[in-house]
Coordinates of C-alpha atoms in Angstrom, one line a residue:
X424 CA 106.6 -22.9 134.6
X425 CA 105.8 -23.9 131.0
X426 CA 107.2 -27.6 131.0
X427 CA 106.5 -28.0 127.3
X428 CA 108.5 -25.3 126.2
X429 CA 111.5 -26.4 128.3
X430 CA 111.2 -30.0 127.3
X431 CA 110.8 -28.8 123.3
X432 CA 114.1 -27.0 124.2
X433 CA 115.6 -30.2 125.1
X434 CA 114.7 -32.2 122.2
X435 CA 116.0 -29.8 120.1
X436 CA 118.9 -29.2 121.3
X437 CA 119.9 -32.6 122.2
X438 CA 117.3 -34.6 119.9
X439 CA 115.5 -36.2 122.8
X440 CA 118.2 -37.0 123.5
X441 CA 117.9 -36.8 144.3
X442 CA 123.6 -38.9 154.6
X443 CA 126.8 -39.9 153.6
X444 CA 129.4 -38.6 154.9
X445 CA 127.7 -37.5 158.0
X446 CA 128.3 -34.1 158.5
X447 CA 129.5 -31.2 156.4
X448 CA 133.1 -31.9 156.8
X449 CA 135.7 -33.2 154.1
X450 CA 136.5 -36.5 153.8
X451 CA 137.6 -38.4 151.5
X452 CA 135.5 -40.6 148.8
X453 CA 135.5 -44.3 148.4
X454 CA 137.7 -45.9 145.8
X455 CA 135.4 -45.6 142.6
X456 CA 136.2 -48.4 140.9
X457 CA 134.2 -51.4 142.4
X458 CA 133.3 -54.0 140.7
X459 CA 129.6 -54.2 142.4
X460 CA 128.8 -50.8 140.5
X461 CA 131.1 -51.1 137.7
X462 CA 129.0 -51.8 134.3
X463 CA 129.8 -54.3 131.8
X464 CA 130.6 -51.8 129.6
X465 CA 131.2 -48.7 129.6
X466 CA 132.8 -45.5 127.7
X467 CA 136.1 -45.9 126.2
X468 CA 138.9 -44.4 128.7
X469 CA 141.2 -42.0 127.6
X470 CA 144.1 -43.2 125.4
X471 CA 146.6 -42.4 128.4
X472 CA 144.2 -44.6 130.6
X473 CA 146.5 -45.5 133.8
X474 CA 148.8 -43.0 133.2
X475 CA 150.6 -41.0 135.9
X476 CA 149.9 -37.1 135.9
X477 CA 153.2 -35.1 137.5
X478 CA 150.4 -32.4 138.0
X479 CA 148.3 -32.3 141.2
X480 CA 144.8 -32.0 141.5
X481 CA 141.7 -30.6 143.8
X482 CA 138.1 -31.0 143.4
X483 CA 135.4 -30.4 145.5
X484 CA 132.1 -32.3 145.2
X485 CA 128.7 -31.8 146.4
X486 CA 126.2 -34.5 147.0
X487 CA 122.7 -33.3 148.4
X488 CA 122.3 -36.7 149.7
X489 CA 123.0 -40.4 150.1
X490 CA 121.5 -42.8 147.7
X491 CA 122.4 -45.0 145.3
X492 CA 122.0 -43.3 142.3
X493 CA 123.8 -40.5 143.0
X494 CA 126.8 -42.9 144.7
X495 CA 127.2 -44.7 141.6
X496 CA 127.3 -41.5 139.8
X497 CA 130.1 -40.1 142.2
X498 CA 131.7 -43.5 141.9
X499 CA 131.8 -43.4 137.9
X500 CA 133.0 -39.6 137.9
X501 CA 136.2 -40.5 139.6
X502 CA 136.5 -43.9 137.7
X503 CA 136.7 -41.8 134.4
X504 CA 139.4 -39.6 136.7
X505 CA 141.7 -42.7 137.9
X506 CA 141.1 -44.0 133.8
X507 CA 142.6 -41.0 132.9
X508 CA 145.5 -41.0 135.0
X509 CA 144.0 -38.7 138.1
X510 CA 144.4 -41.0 141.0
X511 CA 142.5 -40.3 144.3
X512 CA 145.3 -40.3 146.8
X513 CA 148.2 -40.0 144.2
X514 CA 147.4 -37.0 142.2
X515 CA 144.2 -36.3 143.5
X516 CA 142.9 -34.4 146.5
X517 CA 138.8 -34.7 146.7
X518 CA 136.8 -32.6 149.2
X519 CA 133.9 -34.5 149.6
X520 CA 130.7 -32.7 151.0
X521 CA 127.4 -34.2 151.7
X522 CA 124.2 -32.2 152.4
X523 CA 121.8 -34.9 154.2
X524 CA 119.1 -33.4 152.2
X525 CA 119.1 -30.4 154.3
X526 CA 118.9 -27.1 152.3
X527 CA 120.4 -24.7 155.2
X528 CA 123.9 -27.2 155.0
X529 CA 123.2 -27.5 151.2
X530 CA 123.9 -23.5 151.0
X531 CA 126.6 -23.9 153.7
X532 CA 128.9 -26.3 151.9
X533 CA 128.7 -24.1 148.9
X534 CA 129.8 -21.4 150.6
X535 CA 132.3 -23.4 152.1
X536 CA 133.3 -24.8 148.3
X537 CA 133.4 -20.9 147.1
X538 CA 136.0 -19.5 149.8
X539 CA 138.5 -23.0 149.5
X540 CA 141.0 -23.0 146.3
X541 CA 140.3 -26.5 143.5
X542 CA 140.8 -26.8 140.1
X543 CA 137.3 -27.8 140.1
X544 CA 134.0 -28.2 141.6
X545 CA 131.2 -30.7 140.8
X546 CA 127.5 -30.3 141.7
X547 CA 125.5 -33.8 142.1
X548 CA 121.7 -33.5 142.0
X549 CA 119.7 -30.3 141.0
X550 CA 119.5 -28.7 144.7
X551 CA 123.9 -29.1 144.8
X552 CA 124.0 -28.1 141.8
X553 CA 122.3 -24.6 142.1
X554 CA 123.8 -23.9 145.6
X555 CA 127.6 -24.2 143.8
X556 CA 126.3 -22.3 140.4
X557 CA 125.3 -19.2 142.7
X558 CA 128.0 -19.3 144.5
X559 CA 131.6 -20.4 143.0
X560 CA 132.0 -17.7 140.2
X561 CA 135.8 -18.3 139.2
X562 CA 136.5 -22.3 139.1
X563 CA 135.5 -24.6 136.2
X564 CA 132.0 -26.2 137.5
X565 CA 130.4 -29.4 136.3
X566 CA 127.0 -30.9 136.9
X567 CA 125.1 -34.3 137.2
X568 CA 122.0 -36.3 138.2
X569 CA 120.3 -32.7 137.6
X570 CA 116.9 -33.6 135.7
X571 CA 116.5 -29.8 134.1
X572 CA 119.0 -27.6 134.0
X573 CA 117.3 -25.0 132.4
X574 CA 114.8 -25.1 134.5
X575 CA 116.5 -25.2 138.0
X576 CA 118.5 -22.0 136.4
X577 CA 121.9 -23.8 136.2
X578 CA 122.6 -22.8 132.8
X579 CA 120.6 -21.2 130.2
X580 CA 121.5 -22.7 127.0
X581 CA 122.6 -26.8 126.6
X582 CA 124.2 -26.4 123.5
X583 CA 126.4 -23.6 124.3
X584 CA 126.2 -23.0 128.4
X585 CA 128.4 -20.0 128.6
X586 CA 130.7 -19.1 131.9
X587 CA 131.9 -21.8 134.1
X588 CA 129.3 -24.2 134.4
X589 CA 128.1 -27.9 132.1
X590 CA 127.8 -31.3 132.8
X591 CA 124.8 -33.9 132.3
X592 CA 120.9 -34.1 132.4
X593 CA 120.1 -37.5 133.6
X594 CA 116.2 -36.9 132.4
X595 CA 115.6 -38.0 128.9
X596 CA 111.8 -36.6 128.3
X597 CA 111.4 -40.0 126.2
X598 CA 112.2 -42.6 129.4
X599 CA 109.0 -41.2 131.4
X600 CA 107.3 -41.4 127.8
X601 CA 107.8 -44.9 127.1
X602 CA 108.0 -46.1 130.8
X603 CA 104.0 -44.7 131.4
X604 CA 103.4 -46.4 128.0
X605 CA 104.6 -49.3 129.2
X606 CA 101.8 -49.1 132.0
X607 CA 99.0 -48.5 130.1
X608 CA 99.7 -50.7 127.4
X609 CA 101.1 -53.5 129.9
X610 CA 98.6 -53.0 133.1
X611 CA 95.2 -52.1 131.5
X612 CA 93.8 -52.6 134.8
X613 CA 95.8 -49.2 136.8
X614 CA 93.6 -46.8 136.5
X615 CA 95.3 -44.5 139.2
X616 CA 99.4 -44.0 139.9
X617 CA 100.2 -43.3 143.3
X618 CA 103.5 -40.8 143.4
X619 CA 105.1 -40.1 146.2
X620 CA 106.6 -36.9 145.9
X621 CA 108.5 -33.6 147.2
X622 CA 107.3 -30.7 145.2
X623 CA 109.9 -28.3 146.9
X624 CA 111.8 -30.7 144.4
X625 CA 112.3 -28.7 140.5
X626 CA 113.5 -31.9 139.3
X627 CA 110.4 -34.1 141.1
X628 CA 108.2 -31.4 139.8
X629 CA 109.2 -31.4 136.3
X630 CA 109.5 -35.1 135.9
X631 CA 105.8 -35.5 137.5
X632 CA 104.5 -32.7 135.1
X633 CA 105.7 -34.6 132.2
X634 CA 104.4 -38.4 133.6
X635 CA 100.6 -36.4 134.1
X636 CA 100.7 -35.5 130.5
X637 CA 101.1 -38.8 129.1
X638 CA 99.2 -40.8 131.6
X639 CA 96.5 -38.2 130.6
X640 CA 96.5 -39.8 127.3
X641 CA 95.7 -42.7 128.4
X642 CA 93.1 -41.6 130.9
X643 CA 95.1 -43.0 134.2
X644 CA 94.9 -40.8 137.4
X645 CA 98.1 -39.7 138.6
X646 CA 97.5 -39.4 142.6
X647 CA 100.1 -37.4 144.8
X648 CA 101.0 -38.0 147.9
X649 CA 103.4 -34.9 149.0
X650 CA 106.2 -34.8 151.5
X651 CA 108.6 -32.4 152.8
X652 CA 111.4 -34.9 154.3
X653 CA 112.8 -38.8 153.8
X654 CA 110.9 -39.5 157.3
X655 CA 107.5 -38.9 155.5
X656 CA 108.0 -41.3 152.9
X657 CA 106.4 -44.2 154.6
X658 CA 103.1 -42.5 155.7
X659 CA 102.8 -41.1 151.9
X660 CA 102.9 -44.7 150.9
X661 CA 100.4 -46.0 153.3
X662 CA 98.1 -43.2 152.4
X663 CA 98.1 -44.1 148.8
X664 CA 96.7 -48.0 149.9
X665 CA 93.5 -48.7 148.5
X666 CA 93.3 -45.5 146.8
X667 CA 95.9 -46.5 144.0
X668 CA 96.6 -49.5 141.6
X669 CA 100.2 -49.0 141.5
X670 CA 103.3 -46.9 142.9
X671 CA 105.9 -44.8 140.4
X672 CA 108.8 -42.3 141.9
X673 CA 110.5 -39.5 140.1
X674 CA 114.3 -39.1 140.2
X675 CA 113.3 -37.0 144.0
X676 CA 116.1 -37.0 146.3
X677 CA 113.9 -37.2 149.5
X678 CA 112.1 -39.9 148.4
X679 CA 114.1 -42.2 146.8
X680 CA 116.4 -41.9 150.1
X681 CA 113.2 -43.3 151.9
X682 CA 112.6 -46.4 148.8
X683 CA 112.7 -48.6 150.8
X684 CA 109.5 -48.1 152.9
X685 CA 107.7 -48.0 149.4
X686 CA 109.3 -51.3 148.5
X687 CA 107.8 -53.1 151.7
X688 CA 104.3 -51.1 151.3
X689 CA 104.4 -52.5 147.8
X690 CA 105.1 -55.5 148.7
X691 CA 102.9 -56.0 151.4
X692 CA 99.8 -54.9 149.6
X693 CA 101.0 -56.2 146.1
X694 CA 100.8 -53.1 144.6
X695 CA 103.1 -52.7 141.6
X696 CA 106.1 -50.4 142.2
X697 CA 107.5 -48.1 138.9
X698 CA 110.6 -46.0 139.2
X699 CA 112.8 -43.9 137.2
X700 CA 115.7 -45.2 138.0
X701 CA 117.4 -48.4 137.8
X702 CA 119.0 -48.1 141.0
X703 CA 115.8 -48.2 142.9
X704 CA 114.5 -51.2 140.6
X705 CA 117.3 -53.3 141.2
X706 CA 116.9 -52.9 144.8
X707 CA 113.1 -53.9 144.5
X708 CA 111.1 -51.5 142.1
X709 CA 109.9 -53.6 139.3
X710 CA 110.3 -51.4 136.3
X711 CA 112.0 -48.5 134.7
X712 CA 112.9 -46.7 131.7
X713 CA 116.2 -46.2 132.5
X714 CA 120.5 -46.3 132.6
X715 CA 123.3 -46.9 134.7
X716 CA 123.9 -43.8 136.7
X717 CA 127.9 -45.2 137.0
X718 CA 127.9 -44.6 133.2
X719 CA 126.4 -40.9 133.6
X720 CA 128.9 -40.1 136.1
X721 CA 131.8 -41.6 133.9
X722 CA 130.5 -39.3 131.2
X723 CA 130.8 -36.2 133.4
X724 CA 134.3 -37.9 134.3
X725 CA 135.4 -37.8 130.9
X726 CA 134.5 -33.9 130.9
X727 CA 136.2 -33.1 134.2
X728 CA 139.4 -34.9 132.1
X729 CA 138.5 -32.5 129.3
X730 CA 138.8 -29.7 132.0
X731 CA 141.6 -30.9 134.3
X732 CA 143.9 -32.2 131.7
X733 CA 143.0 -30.2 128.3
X734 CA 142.0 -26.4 130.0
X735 CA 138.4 -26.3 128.2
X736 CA 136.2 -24.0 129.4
X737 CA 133.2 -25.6 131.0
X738 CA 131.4 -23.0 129.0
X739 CA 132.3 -24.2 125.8
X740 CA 131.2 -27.7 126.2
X741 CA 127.1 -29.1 125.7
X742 CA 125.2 -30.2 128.4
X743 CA 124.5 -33.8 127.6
X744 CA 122.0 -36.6 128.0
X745 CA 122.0 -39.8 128.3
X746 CA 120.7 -41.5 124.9
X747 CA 121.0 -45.7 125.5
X748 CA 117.3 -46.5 127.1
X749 CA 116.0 -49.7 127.6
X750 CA 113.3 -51.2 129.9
X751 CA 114.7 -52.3 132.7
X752 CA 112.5 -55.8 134.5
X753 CA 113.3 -57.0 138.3
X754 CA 111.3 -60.3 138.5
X755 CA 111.9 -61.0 142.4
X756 CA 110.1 -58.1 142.6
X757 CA 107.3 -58.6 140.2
X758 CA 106.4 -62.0 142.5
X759 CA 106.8 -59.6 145.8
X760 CA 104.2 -57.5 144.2
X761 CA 102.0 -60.2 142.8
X762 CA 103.3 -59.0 139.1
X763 CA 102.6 -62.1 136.4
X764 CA 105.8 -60.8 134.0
X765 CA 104.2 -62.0 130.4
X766 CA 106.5 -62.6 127.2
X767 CA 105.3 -59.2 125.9
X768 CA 106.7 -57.6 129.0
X769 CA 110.1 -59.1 128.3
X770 CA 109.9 -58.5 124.5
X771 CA 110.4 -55.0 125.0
X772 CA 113.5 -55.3 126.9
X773 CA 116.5 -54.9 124.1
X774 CA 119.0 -56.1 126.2
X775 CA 117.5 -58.8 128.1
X776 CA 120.7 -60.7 129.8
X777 CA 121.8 -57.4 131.6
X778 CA 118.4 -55.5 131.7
X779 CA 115.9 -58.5 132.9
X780 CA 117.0 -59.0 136.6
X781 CA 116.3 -62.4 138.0

């Protein structure tokens, strides 16, 4: 795959711009407006905001897995819904579907999706995504938490994606950029980057291809340590010990479902622990590049509204990407991890009272 070519694409045409339920049956999703994942701001709601809709609505969605990064983005999807006046449990009818990060119920519950009747169908992380693309033909699909969607074959052109199918990247090329920056310039003494990864991952693979390159720059290592499942996670981590100066994750489904054994071999061995999402540093990472994933789903909200309420073609509406980046600091975790957090550290945080976590 030529990576450079597909992430040139990007930047042009966007200017730079990974479980729950159980089981494969429907059931019904949370209430999405909590306040524990609600941000402090976020995207203007619709001018009816709270308004009833006489119409009725169904919508499927399909989550590979359980994690918080892809919740958050569920629960900000229907947030933008309920702000719109589509009410889960009023208005709205959701058919939930979770794939436990299994490929052969992945391909199931898009079948299942294709052969049931909803106004429309949305595809959360790259593997979801794909299995509904290839197999709902007729209903308006949207995406999210997909890194590449040209890539993974979901579409094959952001501006103007053609058929039934958009939504929203959550990979901007520039957040791996400046986050391996950050390492170099911040930790001259990681010489070597531990990643955990699943290469049967696109997303993980892409995201890995682009951290090499810059690391490469700066003549750090980047050491894999591959697995096929979440229950391999915590050997990977234990293999990278003494091998490694520090830990970094892609947005990978399988292992950011298993975080948590990388957190405590982190912390155990003080080793420091980068991610690419913020999700995984407030729950004990210690850095990102990153965004709110309740914000990205709210964006892919506001298109579903677009579709739902306003009849536009998926088709007719640009793949997106999240733009607002800024560093993202847990300081409990730098002390876990033996981290001394200096003033230039927090000098490149832009918005340090929501983005420095104490």
């Amino acid at each position: 795959m030529k990576k450079k070519n597909i992430w040139a694409g990007l930047s042009l045409c966007l200017m730079l711009v990974a479980a729950g339920c159980g089981n494969n049956n429907a059931a019904n999703t949370e209430n999405a407006a909590n306040a524990g994942n609600s941000p402090a701001t976020t995207t203007n709601a619709p001018a009816n905001a709270g308004a009833g809709d006489a119409k009725s609505y169904k919508i499927a969605i399909s989550q590979y897995v359980e994690h918080p990064s892809l919740d958050a983005t569920r629960e900000g999807f229907l947030a933008a819904l309920k702000d719109a006046g589509i009410v889960e449990g009023e208005n709205l009818k959701v058919d939930l579907e979770n794939a436990q990060a299994d490929q052969a119920n992945n391909l199931s519950i898009a079948q299942k999706i294709a052969g049931d009747k909803n106004d429309l169908v949305l595809g959360i992380a790259t593997p979801s995504a794909q299995a509904v693309v290839q197999n709902v033909k007729d209903t308006p699909i949207l995406f999210a938490a997909v890194t590449d969607p040209l890539d993974a074959k979901i579409v094959t052109d952001l501006e103007h994606p053609g058929g039934n199918v958009s939504g929203a990247s959550d990979t901007n090329p520039e957040a791996i950029t400046r986050l391996m920056n950050f390492i170099a310039t911040q930790f001259p003494n990681v010489k070597k980057l531990g990643l955990v990864i699943n290469e049967g991952e696109p997303n993980a693979v892409v995201m890995a291809d682009i951290a090499k390159e810059e690391l490469d720059k700066h003549g750090i290592e980047l050491v894999k340590a591959a697995i096929t499942n979440t229950s391999e996670v915590k050997q990977a981590a234990g293999s990278l010990v003494g091998r490694v100066d520090a830990f970094y994750i892609t947005l990978d489904n399988s292992v950011v479902s298993g975080v948590d054994a990388i957190i405590q071999t982190a912390n155990d061995n003080k080793i420091p622990f980068f991610s690419a999402d913020r999700d995984t540093v407030e729950k004990g990472a210690f850095a990102t590049v990153g965004f709110k994933y309740y914000d990205h789903g709210y964006q892919v909200g506001e298109m579903a509204v677009e579709v739902l309420k306003n009849g536009t073609s998926p088709g007719e509406m640009k793949v997106t990407m999240q733009e607002k980046l800024d560093l993202i600091l847990n300081l409990k975790a730098a002390a876990a991890q033996g981290i001394e957090v200096t003033d230039a550290m927090k000098a490149e945080v832009a918005d340090q009272s929501s983005n420095i976590i104490q």
